[in-house]
CSV table of C-alpha atoms in Angstrom, one decimal:
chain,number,residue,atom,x,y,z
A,1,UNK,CA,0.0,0.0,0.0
A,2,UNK,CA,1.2,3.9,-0.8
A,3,UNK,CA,2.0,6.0,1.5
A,4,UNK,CA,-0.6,8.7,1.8
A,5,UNK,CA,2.3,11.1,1.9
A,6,UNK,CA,3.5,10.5,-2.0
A,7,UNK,CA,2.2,13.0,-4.7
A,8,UNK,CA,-0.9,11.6,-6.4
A,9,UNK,CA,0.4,13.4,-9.5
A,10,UNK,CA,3.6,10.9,-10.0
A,11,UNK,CA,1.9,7.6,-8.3
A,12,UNK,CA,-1.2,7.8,-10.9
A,13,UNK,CA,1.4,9.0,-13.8
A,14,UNK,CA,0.9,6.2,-16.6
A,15,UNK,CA,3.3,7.9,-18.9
A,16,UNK,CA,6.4,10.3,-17.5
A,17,UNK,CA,8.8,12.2,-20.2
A,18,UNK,CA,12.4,12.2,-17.5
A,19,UNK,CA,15.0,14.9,-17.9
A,20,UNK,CA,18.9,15.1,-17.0
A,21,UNK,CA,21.5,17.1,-17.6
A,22,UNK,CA,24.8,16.9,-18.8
A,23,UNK,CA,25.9,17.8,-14.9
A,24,UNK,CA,24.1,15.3,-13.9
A,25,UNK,CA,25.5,12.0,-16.3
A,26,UNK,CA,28.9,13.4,-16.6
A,27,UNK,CA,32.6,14.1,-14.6
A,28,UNK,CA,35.7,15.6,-16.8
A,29,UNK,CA,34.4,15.5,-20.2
A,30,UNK,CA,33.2,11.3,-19.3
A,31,UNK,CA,30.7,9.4,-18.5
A,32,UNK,CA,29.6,8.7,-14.9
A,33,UNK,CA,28.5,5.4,-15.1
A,34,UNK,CA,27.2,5.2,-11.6
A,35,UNK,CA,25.1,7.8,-11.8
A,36,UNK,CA,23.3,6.8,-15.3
A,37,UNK,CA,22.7,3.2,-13.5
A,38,UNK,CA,21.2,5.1,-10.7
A,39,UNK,CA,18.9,7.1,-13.1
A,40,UNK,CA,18.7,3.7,-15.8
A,41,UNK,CA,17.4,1.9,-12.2
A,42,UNK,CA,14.7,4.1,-11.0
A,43,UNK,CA,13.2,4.5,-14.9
A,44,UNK,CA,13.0,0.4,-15.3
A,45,UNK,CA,11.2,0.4,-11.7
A,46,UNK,CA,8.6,2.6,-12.6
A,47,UNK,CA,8.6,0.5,-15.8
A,48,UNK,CA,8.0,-2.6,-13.6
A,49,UNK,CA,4.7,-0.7,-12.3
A,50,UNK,CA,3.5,-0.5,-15.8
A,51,UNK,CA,4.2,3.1,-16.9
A,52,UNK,CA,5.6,4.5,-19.7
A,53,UNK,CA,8.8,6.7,-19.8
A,54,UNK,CA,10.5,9.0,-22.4
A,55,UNK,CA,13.7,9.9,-21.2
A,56,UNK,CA,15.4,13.5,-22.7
A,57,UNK,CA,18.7,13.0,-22.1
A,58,UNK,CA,21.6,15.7,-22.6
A,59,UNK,CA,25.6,14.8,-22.3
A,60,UNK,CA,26.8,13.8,-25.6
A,61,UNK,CA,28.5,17.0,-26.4
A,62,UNK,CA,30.0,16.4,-22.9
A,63,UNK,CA,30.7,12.8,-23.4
A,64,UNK,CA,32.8,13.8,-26.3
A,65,UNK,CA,34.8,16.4,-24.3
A,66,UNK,CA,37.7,13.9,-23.0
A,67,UNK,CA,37.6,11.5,-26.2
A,68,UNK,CA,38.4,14.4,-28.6
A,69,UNK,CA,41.2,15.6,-25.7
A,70,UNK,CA,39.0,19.1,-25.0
A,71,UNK,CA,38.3,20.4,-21.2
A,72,UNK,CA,35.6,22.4,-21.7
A,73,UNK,CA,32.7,22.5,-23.9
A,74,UNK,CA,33.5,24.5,-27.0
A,75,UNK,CA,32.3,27.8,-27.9
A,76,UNK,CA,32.3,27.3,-31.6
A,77,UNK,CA,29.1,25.6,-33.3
A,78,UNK,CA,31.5,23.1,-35.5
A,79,UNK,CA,33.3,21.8,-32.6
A,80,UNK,CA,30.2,21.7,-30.7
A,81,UNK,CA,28.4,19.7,-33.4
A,82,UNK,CA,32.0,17.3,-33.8
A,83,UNK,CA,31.9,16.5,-29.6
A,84,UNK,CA,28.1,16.2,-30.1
A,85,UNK,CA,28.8,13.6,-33.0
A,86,UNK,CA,31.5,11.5,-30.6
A,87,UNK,CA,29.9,11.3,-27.5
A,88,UNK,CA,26.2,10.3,-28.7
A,89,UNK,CA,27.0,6.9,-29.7
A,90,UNK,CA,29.5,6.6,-26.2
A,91,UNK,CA,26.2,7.8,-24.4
A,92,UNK,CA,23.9,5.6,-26.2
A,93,UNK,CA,26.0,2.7,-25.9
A,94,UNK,CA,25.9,3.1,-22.0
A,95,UNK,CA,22.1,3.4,-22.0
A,96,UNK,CA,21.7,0.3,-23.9
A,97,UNK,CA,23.8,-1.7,-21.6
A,98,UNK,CA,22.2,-0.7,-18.6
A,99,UNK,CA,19.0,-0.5,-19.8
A,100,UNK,CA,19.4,-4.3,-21.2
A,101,UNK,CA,20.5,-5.3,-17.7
A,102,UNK,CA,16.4,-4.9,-17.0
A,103,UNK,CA,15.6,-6.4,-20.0
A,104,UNK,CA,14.8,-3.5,-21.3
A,105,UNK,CA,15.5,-2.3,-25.2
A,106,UNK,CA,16.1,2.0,-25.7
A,107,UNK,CA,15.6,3.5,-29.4
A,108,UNK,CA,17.6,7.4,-30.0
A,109,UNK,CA,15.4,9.8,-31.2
A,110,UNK,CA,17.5,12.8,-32.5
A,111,UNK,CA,15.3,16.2,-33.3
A,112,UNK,CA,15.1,19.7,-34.3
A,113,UNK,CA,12.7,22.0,-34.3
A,114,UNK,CA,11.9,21.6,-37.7
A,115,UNK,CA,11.0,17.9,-37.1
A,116,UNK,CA,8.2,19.2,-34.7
A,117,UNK,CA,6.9,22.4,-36.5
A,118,UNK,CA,6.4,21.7,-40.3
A,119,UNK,CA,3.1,19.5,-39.8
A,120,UNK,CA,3.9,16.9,-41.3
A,121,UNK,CA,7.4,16.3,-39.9
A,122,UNK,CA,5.8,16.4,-36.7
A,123,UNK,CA,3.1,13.9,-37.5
A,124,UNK,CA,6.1,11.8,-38.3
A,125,UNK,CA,7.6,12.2,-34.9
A,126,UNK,CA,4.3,11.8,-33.1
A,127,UNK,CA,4.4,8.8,-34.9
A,128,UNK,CA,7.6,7.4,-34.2
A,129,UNK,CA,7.2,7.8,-30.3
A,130,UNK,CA,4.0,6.0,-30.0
A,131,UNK,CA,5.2,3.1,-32.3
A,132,UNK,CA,8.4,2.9,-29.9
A,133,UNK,CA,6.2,3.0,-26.4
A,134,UNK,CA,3.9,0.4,-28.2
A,135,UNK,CA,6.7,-1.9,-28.6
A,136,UNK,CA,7.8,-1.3,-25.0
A,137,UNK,CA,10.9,0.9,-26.2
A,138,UNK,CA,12.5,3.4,-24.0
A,139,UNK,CA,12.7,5.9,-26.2
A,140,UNK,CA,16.1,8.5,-25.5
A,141,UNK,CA,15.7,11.8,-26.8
A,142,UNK,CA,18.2,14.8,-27.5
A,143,UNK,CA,18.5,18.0,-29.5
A,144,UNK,CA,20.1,16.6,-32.6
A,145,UNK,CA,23.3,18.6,-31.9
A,146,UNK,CA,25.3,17.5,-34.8
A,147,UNK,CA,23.3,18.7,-37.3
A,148,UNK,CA,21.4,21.9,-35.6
A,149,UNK,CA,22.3,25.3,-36.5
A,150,UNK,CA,21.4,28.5,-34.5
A,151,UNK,CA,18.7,29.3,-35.9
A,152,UNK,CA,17.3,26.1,-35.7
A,153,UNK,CA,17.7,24.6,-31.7
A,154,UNK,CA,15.7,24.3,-29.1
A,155,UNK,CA,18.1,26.3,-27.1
A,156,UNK,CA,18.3,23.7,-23.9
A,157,UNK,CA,17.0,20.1,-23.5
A,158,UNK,CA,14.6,21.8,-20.4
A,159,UNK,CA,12.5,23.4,-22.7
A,160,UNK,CA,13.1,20.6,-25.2
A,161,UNK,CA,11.5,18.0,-22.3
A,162,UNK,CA,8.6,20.4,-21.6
A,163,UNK,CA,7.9,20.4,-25.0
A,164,UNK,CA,8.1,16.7,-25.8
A,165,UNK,CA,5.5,16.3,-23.0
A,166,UNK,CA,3.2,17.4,-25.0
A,167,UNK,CA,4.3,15.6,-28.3
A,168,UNK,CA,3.8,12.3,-26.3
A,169,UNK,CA,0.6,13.6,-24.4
A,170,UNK,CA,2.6,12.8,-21.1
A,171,UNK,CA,1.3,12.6,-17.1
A,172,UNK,CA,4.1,14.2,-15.7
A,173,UNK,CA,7.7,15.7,-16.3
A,174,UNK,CA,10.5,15.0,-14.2
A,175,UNK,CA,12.8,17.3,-14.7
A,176,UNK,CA,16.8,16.4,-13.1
A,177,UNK,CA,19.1,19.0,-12.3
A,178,UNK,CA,22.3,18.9,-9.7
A,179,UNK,CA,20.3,21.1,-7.5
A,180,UNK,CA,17.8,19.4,-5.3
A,181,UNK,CA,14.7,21.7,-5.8
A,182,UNK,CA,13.7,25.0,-6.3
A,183,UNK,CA,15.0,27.2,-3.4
A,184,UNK,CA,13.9,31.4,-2.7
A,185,UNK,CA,17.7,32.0,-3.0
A,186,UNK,CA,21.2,30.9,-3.8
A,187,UNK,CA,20.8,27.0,-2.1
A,188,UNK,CA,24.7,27.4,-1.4
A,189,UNK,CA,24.2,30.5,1.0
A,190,UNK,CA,22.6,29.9,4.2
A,191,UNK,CA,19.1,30.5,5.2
A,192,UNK,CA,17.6,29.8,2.0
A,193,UNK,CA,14.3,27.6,2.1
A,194,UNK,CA,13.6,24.8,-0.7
A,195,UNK,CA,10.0,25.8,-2.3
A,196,UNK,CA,7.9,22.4,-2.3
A,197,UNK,CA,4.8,23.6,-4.3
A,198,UNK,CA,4.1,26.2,-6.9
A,199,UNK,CA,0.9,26.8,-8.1
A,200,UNK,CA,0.6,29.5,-10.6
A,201,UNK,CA,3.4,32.6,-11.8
A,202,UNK,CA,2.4,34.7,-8.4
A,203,UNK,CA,4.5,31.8,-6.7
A,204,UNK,CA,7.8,32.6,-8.4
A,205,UNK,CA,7.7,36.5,-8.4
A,206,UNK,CA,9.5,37.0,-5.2
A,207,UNK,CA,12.5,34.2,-6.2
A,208,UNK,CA,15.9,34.9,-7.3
A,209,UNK,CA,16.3,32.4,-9.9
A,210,UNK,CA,19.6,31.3,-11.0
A,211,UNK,CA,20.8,31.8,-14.7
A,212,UNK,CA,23.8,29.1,-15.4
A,213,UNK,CA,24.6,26.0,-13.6
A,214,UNK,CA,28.1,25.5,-11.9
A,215,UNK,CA,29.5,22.3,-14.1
A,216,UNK,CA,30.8,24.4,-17.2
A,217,UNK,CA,29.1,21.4,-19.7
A,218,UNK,CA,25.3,22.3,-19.6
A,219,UNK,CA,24.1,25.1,-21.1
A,220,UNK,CA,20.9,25.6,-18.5
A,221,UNK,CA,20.2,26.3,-15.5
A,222,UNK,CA,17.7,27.1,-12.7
A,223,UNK,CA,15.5,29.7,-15.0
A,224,UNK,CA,15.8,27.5,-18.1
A,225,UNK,CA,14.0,24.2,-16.0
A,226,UNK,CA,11.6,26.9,-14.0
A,227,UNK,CA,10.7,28.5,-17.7
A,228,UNK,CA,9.7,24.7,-19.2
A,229,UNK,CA,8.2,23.8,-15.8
A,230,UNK,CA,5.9,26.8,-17.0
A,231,UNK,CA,5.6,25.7,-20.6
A,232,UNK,CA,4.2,22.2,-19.5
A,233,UNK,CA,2.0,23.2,-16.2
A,234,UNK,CA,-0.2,26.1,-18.5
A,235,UNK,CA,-0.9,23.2,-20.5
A,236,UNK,CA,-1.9,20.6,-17.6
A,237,UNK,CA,1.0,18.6,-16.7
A,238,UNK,CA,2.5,18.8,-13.8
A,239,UNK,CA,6.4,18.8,-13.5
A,240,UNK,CA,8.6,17.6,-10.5
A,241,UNK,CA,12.1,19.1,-10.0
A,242,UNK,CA,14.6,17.8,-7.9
A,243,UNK,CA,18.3,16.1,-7.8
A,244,UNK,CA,19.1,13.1,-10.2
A,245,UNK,CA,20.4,11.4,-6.9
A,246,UNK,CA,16.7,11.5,-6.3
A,247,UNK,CA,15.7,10.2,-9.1
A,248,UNK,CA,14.4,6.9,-7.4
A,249,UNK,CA,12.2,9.0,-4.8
A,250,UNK,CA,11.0,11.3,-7.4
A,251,UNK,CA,9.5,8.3,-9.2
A,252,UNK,CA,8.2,6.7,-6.2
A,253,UNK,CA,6.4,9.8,-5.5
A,254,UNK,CA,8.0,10.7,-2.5
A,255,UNK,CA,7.8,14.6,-1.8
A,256,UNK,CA,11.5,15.6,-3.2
A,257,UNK,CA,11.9,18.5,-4.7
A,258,UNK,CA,9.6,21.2,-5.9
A,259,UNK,CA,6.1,20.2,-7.3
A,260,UNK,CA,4.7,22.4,-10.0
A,261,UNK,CA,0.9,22.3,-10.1
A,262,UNK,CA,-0.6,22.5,-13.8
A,263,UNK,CA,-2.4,26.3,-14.2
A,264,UNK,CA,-3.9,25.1,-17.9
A,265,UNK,CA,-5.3,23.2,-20.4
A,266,UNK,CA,-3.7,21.5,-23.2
A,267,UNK,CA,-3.5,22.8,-26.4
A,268,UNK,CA,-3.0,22.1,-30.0
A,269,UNK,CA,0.7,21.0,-29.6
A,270,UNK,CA,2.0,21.8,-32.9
A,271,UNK,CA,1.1,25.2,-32.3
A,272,UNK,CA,2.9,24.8,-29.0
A,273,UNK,CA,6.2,23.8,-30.1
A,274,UNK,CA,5.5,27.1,-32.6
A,275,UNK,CA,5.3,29.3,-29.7
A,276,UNK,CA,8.2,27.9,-27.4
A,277,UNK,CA,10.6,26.4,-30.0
A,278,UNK,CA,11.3,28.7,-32.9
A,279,UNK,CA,12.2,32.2,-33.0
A,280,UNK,CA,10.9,34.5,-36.1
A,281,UNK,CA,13.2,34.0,-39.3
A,282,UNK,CA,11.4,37.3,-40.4
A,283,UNK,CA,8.7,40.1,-39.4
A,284,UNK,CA,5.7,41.2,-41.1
A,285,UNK,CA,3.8,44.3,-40.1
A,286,UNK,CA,0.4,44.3,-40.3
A,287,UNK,CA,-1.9,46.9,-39.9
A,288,UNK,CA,-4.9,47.4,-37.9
A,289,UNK,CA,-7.6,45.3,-39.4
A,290,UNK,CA,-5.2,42.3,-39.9
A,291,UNK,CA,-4.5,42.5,-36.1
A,292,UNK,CA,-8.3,42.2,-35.1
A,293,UNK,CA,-8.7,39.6,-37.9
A,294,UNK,CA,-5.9,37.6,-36.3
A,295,UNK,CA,-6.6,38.2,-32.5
A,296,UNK,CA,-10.6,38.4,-32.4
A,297,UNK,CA,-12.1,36.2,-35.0
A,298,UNK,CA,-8.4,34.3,-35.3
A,299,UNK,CA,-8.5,34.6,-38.8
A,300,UNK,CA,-5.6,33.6,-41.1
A,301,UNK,CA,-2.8,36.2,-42.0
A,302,UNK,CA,-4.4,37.3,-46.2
A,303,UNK,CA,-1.3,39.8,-48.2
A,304,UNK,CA,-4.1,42.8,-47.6
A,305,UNK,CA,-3.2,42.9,-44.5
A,306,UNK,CA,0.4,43.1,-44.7
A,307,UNK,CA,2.1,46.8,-44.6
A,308,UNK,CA,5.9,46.1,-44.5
A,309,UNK,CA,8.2,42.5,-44.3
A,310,UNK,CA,11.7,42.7,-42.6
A,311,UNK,CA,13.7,39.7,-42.8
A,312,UNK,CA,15.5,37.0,-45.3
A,313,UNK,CA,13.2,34.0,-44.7
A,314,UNK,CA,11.8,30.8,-47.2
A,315,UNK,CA,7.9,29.5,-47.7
A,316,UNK,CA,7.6,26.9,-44.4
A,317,UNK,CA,9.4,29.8,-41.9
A,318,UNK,CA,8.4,30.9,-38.6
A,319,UNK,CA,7.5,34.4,-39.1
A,320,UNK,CA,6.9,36.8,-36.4
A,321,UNK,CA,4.1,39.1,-36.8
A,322,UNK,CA,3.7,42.4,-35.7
A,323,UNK,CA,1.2,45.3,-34.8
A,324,UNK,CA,1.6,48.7,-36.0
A,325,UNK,CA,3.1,49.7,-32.9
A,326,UNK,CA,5.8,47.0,-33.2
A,327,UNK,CA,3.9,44.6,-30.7
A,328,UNK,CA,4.6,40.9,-31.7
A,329,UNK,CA,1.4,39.6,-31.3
A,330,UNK,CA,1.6,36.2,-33.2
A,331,UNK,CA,4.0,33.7,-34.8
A,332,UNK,CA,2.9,31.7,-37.7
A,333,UNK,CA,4.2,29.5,-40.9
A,334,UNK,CA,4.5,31.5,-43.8
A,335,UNK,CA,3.4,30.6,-46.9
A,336,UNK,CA,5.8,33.0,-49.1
A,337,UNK,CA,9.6,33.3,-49.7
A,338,UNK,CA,10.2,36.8,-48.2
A,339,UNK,CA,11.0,37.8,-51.7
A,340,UNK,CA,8.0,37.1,-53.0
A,341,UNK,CA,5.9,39.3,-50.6
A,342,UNK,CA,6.3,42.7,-51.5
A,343,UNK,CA,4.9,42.6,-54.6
A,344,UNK,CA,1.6,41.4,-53.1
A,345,UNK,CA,1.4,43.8,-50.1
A,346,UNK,CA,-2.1,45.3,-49.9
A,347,UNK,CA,-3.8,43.3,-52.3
A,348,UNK,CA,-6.4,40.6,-52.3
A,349,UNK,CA,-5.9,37.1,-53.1
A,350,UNK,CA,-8.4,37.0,-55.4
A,351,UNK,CA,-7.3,40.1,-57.4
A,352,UNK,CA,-3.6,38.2,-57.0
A,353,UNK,CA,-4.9,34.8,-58.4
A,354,UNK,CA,-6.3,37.2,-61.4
A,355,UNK,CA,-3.4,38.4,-62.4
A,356,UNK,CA,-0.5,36.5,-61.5
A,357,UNK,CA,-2.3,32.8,-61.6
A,358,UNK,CA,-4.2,30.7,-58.8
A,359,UNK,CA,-1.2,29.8,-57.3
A,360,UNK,CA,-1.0,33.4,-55.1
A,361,UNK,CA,-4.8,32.6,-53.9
A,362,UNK,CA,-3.3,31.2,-50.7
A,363,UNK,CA,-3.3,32.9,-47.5
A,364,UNK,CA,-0.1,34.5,-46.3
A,365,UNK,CA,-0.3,32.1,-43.0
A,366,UNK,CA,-2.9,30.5,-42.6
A,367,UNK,CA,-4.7,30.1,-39.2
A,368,UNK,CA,-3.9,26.3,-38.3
A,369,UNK,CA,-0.3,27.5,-38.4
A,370,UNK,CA,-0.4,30.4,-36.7
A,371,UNK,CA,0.1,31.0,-32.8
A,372,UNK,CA,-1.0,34.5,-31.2
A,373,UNK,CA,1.2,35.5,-28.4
């Protein structure tokens, strides 16, 4: 029988998305092979009591520090990408083995935010995750860091997590960190209380939340797992932060760490990753009956509309869009090559499809890709 103490949230959980951090799985530019059998253990017991888990997993760009004779993480993308390119298949390796020590099998799932944006990329992934928890896989995800440019990462596997919660229409997110909860201070100073619950933004306002982590190989820290505790709890999922040392507890449902309640609903997910996971490749300025067609009847973005476009961007880009004050007030697909567009500025598609061919009666973005903000 339970004890009455554990979180309800995590014991009824049926499927859990886990996060850990390079800080967390690593020491000098290796593998800590302790610690991923203390994190691999905890995942196949909660396995054993029939739930599902998706584990995001950062370290390989700090697996392939000591291999490739660096100390520190590069700075530079193309180094980056080459450690990233070494130490995945040293971390998967290490996963597999201790994973098959439970008879359990793991299958790599590599992504960007393309993979998850474009529809039907991200039907594809949807796809490929339930397929893999059908077959009893554990499936192991990470940024694909040896292919991802700038423009095109998630910008830290905490927001990544929060986000594949909602790809896999998760219970719960665990997210790991070397810090044992969230605290209302530095936790190294003394005096500083651990926060056990937060239950909506008002929570966080009076906390001084941390920017980098200590380790030099991550590249988050306390605001990045507090910002995708936010991105998954407005849309219903509740999110557990603690230790990785506590990993076992956390599963359990002891009370560890800091639970964050859920403040929302879920939403469209697509539209999610959208919002959180792309930044605008361009800017169009709309003017005032374009922002009421977007924002009150959530209409979709017609060339009419449009007053000026800033930015270099290709048909299929996340575009921001903007108010004529210079408010961003939505993000959306765009239909157009930025080169294309100013020829068709304040004009109607069907006046467009009269003169230049039907292929310009399409809608600038249309409103299943677009996000307001």
């Amino acid at each position: 029988m339970r004890d009455r103490k554990q979180r309800a949230e995590v014991v009824k959980a049926g499927r859990i998305v886990v996060k850990v951090g390079s800080s967390s799985l690593t020491q000098r530019g290796r593998i800590d092979l302790e610690r991923l059998r203390l994190l691999v253990d905890a995942i196949a017991a909660r396995r054993v009591e029939g739930s599902e888990v998706v584990l995001v997993s950062s370290g390989a760009i700090a697996a392939g520090l000591a291999p490739m004779g660096l100390r520190s993480r590069p700075r530079d993308l193309a180094t980056q990408q080459a450690a990233a390119s070494v130490g995945q298949g040293l971390l998967m390796a290490r996963y597999s083995d201790a994973f098959a020590a439970h008879g359990l099998r793991v299958g790599q799932v590599l992504l960007t935010v393309d993979d998850v944006t474009r529809r039907s990329h991200y039907r594809n992934a949807y796809r490929t995750f339930a397929r893999l928890l059908e077959l009893g896989v554990v499936p192991i995800v990470n940024e694909n860091d040896t292919v991802a440019t700038t423009e095109i990462r998630f910008g830290d596997n905490d927001r990544l997590a929060a986000l594949t919660s909602h790809l896999v229409h998760t219970d719960l997110l665990v997210l790991l960190s070397d810090v044992d909860g969230l605290y209302d201070g530095d936790p190294r100073k003394p005096g500083t209380t651990m926060i056990t619950d937060v239950r909506g933004p008002a929570d966080l306002e009076p906390l001084q939340i941390g920017r980098t982590g200590s380790s030099g190989v991550g590249t988050g820290g306390m605001q990045t797992k507090v910002e995708a505790a936010g991105i998954a709890t407005e849309a219903g999922i509740p999110v557990v932060l603690t230790s990785a040392a506590r990993v076992g507890e956390a599963l359990r449902g002891d009370p560890v760490g800091t639970l964050f309640h859920p403040t929302g609903r879920r939403r469209k997910t697509r539209l999610l990753w959208l919002a959180h996971a792309t930044s605008g490749q361009g800017r169009l300025i709309l003017d005032d009956g374009a922002v009421r067609a977007l924002t009150e009847r959530r209409s979709s973005l017609l060339p009419a509309g449009i007053t000026a476009v800033e930015g270099n961007f290709s048909a299929g880009d996340p575009v921001d869009l903007l108010s004529p004050a210079g408010l961003v007030i939505a993000r959306g697909l765009v239909n157009y090559d930025a080169t294309e567009l100013p020829g068709l500025l304040g004009r109607s598609t069907r006046d467009l499809a009269r003169d230049l061919g039907p292929t310009y009666e399409r809608e600038v973005v249309h409103r299943d890709d677009l996000v307001l903000l």
